[in-house]
mmCIF file with all atom_site columns, C-alpha atoms in Angstrom:
data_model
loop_
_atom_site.group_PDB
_atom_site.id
_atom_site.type_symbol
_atom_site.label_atom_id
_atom_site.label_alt_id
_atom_site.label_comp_id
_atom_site.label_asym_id
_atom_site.label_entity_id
_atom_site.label_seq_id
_atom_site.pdbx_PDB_ins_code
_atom_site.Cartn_x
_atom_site.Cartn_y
_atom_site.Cartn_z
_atom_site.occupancy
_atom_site.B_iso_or_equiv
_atom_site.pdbx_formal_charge
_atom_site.auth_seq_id
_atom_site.auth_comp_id
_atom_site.auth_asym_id
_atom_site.auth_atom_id
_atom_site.pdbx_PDB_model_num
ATOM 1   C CA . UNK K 1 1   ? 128.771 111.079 94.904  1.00 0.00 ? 923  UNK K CA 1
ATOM 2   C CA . UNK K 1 2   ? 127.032 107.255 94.324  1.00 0.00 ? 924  UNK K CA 1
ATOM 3   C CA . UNK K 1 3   ? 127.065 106.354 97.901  1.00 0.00 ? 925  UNK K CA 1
ATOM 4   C CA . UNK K 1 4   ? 125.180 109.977 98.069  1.00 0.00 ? 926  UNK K CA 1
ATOM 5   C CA . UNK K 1 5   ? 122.778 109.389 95.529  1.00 0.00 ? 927  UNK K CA 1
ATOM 6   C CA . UNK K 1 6   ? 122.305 105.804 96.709  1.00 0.00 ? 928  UNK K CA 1
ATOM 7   C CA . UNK K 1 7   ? 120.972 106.940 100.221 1.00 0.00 ? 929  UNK K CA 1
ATOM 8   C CA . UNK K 1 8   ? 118.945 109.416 98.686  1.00 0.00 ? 930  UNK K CA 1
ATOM 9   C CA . UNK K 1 9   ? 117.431 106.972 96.684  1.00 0.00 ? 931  UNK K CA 1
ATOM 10  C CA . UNK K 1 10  ? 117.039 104.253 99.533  1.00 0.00 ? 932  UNK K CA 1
ATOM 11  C CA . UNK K 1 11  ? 115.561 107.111 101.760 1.00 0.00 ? 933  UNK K CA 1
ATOM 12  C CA . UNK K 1 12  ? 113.461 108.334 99.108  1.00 0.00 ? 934  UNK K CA 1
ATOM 13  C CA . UNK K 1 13  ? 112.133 104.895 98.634  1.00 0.00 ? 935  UNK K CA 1
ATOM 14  C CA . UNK K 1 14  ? 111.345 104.270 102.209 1.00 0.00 ? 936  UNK K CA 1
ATOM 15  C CA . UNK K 1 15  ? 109.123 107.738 102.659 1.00 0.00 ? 937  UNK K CA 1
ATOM 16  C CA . UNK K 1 16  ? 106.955 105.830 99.576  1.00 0.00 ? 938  UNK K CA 1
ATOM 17  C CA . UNK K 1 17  ? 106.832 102.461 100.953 1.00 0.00 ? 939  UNK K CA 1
ATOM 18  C CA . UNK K 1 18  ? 105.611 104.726 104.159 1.00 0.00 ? 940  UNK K CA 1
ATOM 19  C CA . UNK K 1 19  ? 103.263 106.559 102.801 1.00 0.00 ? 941  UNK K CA 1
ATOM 20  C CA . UNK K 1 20  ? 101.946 104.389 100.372 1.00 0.00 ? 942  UNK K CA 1
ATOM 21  C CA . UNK K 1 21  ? 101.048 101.993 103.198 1.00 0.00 ? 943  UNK K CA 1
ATOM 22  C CA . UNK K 1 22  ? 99.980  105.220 105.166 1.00 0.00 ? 944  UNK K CA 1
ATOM 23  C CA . UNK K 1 23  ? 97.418  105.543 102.120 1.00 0.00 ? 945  UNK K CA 1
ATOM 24  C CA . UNK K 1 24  ? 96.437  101.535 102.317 1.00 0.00 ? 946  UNK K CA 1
ATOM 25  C CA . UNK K 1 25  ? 95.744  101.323 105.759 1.00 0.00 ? 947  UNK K CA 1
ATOM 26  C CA . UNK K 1 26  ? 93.379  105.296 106.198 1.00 0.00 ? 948  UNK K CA 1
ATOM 27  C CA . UNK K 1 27  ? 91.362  103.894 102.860 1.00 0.00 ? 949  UNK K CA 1
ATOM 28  C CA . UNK K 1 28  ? 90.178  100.871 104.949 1.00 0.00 ? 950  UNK K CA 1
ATOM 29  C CA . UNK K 1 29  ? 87.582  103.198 106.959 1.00 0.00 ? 951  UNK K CA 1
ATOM 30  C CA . UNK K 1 30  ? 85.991  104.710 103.853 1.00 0.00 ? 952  UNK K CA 1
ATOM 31  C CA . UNK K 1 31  ? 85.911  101.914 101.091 1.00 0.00 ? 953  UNK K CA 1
ATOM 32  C CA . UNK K 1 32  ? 84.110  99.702  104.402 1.00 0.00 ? 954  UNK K CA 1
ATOM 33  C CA . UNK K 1 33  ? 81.923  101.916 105.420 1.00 0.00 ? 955  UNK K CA 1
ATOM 34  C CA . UNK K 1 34  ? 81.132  102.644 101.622 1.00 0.00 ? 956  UNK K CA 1
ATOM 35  C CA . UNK K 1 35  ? 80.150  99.235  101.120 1.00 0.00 ? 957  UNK K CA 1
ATOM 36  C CA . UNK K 1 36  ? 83.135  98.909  98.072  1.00 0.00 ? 958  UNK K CA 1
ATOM 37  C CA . UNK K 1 37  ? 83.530  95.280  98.763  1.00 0.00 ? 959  UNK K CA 1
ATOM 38  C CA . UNK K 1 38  ? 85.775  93.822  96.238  1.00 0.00 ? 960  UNK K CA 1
ATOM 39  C CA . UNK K 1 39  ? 87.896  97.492  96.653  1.00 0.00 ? 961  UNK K CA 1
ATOM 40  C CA . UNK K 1 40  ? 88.145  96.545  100.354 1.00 0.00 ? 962  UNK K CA 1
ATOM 41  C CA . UNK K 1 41  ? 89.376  92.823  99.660  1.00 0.00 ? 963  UNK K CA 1
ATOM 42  C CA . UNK K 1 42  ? 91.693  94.058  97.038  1.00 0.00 ? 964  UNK K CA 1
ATOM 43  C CA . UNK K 1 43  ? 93.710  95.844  100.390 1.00 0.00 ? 965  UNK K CA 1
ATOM 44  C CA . UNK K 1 44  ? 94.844  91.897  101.087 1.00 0.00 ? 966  UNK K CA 1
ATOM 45  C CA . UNK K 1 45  ? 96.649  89.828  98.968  1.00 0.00 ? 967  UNK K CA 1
ATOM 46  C CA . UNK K 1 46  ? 95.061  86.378  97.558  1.00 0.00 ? 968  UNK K CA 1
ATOM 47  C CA . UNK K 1 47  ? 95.422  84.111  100.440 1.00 0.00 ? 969  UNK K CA 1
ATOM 48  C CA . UNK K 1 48  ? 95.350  87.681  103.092 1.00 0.00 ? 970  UNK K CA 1
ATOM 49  C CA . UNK K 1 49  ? 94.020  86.854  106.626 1.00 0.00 ? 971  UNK K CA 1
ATOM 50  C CA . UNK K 1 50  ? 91.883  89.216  108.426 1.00 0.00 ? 972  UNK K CA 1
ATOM 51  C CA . UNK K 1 51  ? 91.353  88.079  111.940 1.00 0.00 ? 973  UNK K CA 1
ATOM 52  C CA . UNK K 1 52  ? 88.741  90.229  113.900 1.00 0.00 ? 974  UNK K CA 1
ATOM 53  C CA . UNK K 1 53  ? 87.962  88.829  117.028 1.00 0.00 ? 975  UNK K CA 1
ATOM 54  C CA . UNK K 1 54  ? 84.586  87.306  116.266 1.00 0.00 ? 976  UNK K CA 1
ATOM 55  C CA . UNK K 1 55  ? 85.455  87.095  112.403 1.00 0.00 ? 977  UNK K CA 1
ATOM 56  C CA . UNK K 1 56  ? 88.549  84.960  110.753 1.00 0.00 ? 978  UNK K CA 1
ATOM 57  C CA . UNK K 1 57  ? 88.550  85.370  107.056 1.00 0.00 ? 979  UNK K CA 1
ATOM 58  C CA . UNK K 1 58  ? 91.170  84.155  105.454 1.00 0.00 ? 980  UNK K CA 1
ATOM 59  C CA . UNK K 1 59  ? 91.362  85.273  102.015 1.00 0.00 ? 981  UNK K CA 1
ATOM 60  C CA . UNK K 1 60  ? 89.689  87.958  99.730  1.00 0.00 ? 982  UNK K CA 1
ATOM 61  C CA . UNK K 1 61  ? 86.216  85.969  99.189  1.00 0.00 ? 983  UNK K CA 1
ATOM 62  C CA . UNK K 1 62  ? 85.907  85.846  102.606 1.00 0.00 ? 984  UNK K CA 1
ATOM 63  C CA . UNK K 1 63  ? 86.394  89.737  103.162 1.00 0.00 ? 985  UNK K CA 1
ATOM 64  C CA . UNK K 1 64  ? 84.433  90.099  100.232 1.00 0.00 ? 986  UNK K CA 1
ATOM 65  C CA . UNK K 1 65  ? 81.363  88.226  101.939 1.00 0.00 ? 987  UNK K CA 1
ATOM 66  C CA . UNK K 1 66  ? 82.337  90.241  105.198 1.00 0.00 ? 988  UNK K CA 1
ATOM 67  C CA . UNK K 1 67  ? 81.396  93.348  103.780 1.00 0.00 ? 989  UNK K CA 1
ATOM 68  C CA . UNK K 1 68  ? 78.611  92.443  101.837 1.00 0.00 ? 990  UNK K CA 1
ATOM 69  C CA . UNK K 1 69  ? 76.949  90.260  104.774 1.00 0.00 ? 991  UNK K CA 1
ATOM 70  C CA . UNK K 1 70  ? 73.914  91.390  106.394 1.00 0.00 ? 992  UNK K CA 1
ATOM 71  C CA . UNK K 1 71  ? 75.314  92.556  110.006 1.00 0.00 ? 993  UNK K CA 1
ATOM 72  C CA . UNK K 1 72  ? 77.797  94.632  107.757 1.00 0.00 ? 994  UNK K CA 1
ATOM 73  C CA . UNK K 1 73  ? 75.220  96.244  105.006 1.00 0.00 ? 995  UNK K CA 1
ATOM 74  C CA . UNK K 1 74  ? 73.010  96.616  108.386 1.00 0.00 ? 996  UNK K CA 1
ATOM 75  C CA . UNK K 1 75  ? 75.649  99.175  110.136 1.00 0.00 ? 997  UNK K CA 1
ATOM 76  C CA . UNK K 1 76  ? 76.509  101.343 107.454 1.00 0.00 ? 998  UNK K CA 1
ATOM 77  C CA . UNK K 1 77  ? 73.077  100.883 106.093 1.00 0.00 ? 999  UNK K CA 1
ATOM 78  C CA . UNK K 1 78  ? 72.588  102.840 109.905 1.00 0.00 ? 1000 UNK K CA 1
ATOM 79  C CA . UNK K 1 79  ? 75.569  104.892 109.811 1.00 0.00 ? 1001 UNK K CA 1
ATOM 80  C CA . UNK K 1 80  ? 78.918  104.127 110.662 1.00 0.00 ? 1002 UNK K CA 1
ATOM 81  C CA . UNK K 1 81  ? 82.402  104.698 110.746 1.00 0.00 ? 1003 UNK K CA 1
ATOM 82  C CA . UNK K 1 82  ? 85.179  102.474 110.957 1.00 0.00 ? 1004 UNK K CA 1
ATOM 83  C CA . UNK K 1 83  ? 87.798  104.943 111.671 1.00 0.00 ? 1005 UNK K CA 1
ATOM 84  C CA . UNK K 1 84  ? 91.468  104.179 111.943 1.00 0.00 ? 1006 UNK K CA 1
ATOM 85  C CA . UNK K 1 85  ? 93.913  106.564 113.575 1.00 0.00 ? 1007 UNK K CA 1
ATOM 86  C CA . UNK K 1 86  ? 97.615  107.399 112.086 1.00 0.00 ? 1008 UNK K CA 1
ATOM 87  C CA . UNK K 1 87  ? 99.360  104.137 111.439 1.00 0.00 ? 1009 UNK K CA 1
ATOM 88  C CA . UNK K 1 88  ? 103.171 103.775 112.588 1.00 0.00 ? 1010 UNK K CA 1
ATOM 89  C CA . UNK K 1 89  ? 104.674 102.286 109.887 1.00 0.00 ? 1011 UNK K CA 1
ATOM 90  C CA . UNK K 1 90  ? 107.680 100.490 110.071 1.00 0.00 ? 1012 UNK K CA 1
ATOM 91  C CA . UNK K 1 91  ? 109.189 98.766  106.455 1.00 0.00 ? 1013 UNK K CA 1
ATOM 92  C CA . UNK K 1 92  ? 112.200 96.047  106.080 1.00 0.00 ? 1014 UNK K CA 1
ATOM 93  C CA . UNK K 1 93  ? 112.581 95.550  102.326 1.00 0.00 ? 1015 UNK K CA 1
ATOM 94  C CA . UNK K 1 94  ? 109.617 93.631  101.003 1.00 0.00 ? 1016 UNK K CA 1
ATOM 95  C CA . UNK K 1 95  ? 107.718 93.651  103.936 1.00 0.00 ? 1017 UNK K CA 1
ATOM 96  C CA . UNK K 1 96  ? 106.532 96.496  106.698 1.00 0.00 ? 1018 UNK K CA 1
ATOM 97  C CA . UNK K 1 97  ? 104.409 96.137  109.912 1.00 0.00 ? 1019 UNK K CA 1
ATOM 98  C CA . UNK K 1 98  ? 101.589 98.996  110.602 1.00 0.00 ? 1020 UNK K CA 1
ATOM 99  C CA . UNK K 1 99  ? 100.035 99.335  114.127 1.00 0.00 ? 1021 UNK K CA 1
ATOM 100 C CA . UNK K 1 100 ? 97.063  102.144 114.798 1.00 0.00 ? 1022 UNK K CA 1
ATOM 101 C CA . UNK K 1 101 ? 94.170  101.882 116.753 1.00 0.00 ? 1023 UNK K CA 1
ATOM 102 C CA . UNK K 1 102 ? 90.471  102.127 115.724 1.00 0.00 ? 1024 UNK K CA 1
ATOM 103 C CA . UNK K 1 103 ? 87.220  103.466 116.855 1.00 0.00 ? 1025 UNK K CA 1
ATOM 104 C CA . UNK K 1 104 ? 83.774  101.524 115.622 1.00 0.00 ? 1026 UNK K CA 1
ATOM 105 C CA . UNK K 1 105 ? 81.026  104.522 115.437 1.00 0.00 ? 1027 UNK K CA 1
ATOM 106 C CA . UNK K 1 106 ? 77.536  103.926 115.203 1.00 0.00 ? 1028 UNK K CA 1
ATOM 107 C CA . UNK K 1 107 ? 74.305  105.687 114.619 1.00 0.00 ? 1029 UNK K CA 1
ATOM 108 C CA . UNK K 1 108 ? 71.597  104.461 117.028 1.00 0.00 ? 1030 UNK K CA 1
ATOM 109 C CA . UNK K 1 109 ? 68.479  106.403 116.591 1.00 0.00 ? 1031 UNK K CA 1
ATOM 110 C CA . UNK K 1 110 ? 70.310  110.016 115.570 1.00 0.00 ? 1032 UNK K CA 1
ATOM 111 C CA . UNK K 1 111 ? 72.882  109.306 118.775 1.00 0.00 ? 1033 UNK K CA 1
ATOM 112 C CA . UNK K 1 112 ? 76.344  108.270 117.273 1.00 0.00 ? 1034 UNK K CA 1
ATOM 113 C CA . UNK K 1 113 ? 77.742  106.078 120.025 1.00 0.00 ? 1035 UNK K CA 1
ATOM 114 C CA . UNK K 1 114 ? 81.444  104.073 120.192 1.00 0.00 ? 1036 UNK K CA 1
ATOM 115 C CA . UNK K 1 115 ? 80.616  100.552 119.759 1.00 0.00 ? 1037 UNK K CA 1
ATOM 116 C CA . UNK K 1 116 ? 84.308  99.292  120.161 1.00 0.00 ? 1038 UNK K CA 1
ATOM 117 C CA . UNK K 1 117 ? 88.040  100.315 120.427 1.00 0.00 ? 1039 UNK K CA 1
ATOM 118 C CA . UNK K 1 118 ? 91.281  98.217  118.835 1.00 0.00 ? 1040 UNK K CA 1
ATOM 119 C CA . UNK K 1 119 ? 94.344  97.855  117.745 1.00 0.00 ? 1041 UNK K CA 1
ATOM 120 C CA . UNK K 1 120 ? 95.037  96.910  114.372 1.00 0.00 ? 1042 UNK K CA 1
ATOM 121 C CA . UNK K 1 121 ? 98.567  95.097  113.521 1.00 0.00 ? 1043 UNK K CA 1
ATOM 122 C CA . UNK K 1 122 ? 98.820  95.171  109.737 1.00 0.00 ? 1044 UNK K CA 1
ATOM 123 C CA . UNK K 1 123 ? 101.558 92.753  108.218 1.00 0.00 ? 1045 UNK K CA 1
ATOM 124 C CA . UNK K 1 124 ? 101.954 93.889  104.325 1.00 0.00 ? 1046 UNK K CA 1
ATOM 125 C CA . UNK K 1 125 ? 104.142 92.642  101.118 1.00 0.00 ? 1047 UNK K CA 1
ATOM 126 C CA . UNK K 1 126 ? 105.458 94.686  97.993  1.00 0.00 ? 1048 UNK K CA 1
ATOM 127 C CA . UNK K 1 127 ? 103.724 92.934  95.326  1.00 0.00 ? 1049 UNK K CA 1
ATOM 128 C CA . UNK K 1 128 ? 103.578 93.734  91.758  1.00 0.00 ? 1050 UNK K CA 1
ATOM 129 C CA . UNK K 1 129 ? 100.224 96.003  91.932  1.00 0.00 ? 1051 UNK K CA 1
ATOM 130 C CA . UNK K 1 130 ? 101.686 97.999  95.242  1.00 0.00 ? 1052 UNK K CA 1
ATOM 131 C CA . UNK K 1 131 ? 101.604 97.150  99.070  1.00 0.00 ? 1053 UNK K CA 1
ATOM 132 C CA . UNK K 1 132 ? 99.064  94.794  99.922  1.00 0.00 ? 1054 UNK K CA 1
ATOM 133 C CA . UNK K 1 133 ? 97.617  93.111  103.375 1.00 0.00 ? 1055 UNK K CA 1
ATOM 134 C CA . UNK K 1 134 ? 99.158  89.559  104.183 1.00 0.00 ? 1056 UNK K CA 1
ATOM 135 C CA . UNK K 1 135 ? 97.690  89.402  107.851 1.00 0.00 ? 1057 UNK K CA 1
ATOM 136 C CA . UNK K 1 136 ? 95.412  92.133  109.602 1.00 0.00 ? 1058 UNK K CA 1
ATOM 137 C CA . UNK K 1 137 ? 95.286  91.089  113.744 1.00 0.00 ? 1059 UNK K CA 1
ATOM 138 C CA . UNK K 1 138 ? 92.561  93.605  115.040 1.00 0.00 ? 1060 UNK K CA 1
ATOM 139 C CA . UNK K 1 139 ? 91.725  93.041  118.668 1.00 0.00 ? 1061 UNK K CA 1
ATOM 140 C CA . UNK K 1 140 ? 89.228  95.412  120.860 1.00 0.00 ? 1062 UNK K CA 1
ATOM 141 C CA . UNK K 1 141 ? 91.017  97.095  123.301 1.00 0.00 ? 1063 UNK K CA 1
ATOM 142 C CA . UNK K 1 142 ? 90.217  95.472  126.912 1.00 0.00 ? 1064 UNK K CA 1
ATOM 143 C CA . UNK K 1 143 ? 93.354  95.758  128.857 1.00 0.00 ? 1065 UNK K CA 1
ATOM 144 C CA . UNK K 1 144 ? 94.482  91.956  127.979 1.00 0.00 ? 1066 UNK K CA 1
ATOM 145 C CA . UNK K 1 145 ? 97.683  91.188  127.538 1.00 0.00 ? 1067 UNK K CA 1
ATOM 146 C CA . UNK K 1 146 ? 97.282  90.464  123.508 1.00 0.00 ? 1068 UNK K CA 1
ATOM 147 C CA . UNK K 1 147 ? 95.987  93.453  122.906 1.00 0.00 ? 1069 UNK K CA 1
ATOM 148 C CA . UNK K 1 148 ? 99.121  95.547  124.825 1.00 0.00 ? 1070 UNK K CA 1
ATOM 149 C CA . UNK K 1 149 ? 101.594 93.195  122.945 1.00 0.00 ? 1071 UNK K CA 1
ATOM 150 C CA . UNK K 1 150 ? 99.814  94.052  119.453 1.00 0.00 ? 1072 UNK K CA 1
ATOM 151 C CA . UNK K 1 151 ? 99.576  97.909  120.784 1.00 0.00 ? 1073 UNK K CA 1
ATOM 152 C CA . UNK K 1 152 ? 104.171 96.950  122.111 1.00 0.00 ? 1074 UNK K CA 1
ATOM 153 C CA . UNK K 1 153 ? 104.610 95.634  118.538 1.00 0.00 ? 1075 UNK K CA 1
ATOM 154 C CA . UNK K 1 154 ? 104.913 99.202  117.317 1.00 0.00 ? 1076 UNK K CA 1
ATOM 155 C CA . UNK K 1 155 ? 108.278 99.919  115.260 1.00 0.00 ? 1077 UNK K CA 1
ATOM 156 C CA . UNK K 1 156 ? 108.885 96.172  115.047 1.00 0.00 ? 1078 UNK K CA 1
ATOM 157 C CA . UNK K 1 157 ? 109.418 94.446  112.065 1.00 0.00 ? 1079 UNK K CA 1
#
């Protein structure tokens, strides 16, 4: 009957790291687009990197700035939406790995048009306050081969 309860336990705990990470990842889209800066850094740890292509920042100051810079207050000041599809999750212990893909809207005199695709590779921690971000890689989607190894990396640890 322990061994029992012991897997239900350690399979009940894995659907919450799961969805709670689930949860993390589809509030990204929202809290960015709503301008919630310090909400949107507080997805990363401390010290979390968040390496965008043309952007590196490499803590939560940094995203902070990110969101509350001028080519960022510009889009949603537009219209945008930084939407991010389902995430696979996959969690080992104290860690987990999450790998969607994304679609960059934006609002260009009342046309909405797709200003970029990508993958998003999420690396996350248990921490005290919940899952947080240690490393986001988010690539557009151009065919390369760093972008199809991010995209392979799904159900990897």
């Amino acid at each position: 009957m322990t061994d029992r309860l012991e897997a239900l336990e350690a399979r009940l705990q894995l659907l919450e790291d799961q969805q709670a990470i689930s949860q993390l990842v589809a509030s990204y889209g929202p809290l960015v687009d709503a301008g919630e800066a310090e909400r949107v850094a507080a997805l990363w740890t401390e010290d979390g990197v968040y390496d965008v292509e043309e952007y590196y920042m490499g803590n939560r100051p940094e995203i902070e700035a990110m969101v509350r810079s001028d080519a960022h207050q510009g889009l949603i000041g537009a219209g945008c939406s930084h939407f991010l599809g389902p995430a696979h999750v996959t969690v080992d212990g104290d860690t987990a790995v999450a790998v969607c893909e994304s679609v960059l809207l934006v609002r260009h005199k009342d046309r909405v048009f797709p200003a970029r695709i990508g993958v998003n590779h999420w690396e996350l921690t248990r921490t005290s306050d919940g899952w947080r971000t240690t490393r986001r890689t988010t690539r557009g989607l151009d065919g390369s081969a760093e972008t199809r190894t991010l995209l392979a990396s799904t159900g990897r640890s």
